[in-house]
XYZ file of C-alpha atoms in Angstrom:
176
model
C 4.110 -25.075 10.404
C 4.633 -21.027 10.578
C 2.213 -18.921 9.194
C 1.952 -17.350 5.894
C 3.456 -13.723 5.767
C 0.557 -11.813 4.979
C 0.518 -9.097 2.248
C -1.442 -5.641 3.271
C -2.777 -3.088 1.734
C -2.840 0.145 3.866
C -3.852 3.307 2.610
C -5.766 5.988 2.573
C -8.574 7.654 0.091
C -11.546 9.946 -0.412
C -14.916 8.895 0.263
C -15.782 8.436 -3.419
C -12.994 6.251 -3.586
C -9.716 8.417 -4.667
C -5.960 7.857 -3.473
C -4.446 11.107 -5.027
C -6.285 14.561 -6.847
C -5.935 14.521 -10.710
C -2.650 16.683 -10.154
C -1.411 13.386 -8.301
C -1.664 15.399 -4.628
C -2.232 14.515 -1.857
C -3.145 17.842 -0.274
C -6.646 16.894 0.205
C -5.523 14.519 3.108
C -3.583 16.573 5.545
C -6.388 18.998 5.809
C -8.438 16.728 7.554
C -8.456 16.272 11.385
C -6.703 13.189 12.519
C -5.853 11.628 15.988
C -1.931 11.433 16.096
C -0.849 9.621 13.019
C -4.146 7.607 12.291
C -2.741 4.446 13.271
C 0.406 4.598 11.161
C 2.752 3.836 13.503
C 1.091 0.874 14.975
C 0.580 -0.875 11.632
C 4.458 -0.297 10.337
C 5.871 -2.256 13.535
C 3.410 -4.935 12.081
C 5.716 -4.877 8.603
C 9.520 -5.958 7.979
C 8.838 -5.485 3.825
C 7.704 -2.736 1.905
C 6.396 -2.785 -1.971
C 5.682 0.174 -3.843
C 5.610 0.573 -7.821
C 8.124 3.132 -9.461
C 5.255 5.934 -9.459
C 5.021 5.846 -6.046
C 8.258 5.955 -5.267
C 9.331 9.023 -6.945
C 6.431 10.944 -5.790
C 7.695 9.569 -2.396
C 11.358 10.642 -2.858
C 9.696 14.326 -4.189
C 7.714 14.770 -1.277
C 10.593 13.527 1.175
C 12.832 16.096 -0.765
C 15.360 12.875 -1.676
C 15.284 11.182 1.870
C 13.673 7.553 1.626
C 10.843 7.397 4.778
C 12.063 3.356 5.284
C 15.256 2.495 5.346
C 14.901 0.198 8.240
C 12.433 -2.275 5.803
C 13.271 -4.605 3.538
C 12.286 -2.286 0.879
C 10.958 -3.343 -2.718
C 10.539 -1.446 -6.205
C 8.570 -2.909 -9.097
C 9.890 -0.970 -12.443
C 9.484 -2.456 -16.159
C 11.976 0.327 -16.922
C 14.615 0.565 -14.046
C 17.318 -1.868 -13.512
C 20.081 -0.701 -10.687
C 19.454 -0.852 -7.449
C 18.557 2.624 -5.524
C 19.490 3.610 -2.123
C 17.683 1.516 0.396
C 15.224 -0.458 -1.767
C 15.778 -3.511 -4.495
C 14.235 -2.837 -7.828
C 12.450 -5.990 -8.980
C 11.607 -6.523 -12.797
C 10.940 -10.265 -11.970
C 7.374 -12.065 -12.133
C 5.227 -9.921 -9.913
C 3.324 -13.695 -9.001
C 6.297 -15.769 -8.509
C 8.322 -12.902 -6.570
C 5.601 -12.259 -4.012
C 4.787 -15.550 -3.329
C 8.323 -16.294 -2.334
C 8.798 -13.547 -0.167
C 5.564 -14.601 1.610
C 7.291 -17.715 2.427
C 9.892 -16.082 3.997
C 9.803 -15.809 7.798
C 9.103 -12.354 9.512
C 6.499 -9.599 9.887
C 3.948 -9.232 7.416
C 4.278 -7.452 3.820
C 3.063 -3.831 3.129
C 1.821 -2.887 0.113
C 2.223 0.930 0.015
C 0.726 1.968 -3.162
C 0.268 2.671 -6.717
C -3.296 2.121 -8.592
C -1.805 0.231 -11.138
C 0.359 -2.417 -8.820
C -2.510 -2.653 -6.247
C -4.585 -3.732 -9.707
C -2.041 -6.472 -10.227
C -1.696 -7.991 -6.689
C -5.484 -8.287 -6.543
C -6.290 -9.733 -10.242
C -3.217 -11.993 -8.971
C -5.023 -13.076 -5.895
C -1.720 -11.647 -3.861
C -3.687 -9.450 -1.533
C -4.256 -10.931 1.799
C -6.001 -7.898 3.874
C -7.190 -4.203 2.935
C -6.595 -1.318 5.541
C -8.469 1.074 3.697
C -8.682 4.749 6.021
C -11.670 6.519 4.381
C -10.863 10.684 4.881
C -14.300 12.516 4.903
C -13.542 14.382 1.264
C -15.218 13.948 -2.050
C -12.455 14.596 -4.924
C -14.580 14.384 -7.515
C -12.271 12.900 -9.700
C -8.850 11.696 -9.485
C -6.204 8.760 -9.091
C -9.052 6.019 -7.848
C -7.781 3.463 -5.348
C -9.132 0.430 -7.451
C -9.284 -0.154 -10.980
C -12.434 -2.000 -13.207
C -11.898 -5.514 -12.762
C -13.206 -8.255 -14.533
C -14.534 -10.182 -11.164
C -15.507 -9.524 -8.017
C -13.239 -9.963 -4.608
C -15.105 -11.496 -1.682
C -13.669 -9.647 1.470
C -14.753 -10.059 5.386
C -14.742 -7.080 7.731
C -12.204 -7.809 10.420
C -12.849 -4.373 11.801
C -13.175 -0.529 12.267
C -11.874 2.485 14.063
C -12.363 5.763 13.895
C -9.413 8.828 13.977
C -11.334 11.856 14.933
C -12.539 12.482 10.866
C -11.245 9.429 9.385
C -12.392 5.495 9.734
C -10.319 2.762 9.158
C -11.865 0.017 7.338
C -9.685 -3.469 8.015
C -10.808 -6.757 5.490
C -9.611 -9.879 5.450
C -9.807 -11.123 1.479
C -11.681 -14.222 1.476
């Protein structure tokens, strides 16, 4: 039997827990010292499918001044509000539940989850999430777009492992 494509979070935030400044920037980050790109690289040969929410996608396409950063991935949208396709990614308005599960039967490379607070809030009340790359960037925002939301339970994780990137630390968990 093949494995289970796994689904991964992998992302960066503040310290006290922030993926974005209350101005939705990300400013904060790039003004800390790295090592090359923090592991970036590595992890994206590790993915063949990308899933973002609509947020994060246009603040992606702003930033990338209209140029979409993954056009060789199997690239996913979740919008309640768009319905055509956009260059290089599928927009999905389907059942978040029943169309991850079937692309995690699929065969291939695992499943990125790139971002957005409130998508990240449905994949884990959904049980979706299979592991957490969390890079933790040595900067206390105070306040801001926080990487998870109140949740009704608790998630049980296990610490596969950590590295460091000169200021930064990668956190890796497996969810139990």
């Amino acid at each position: 039997m093949m494995d289970k494509r796994k689904l991964v979070l992998f992302i960066a935030q503040s310290l006290d827990g922030y993926i974005a400044s209350k101005e939705e920037s990300l400013d904060w980050l790039f003004q800390v010292e790295g090592e090359g790109d923090n592991g970036y690289s590595e992890f994206y040969e590790t993915v063949y499918t990308i899933l973002m929410g609509k947020r994060t996608y246009d603040w992606i396409i702003q930033q990338e001044k209209g140029e979409f950063p993954y056009p060789a991935k199997e690239s996913f949208v979740f919008s309640r509000t768009v319905k055509e396709d956009l260059p290089h990614i599928t927009i999905v308005n389907d059942d978040v539940v029943r169309f991850t599960n079937q692309l995690k039967q699929k065969e291939g490379k695992d499943i990125w989850l790139v971002g957005g607070g409130d998508l990240l809030h449905t994949f884990l009340k959904e049980d979706l999430v299979d592991e957490l790359i969390v890079t933790v960037a040595p900067v206390l925002l105070g306040s801001g777009v926080p990487l998870f939301k109140e949740r009704g339970n608790s998630l049980d994780l296990h610490l596969k492992g950590t590295r460091r990137f000169n200021q930064f630390v990668e956190l890796h968990y497996e969810v139990r």
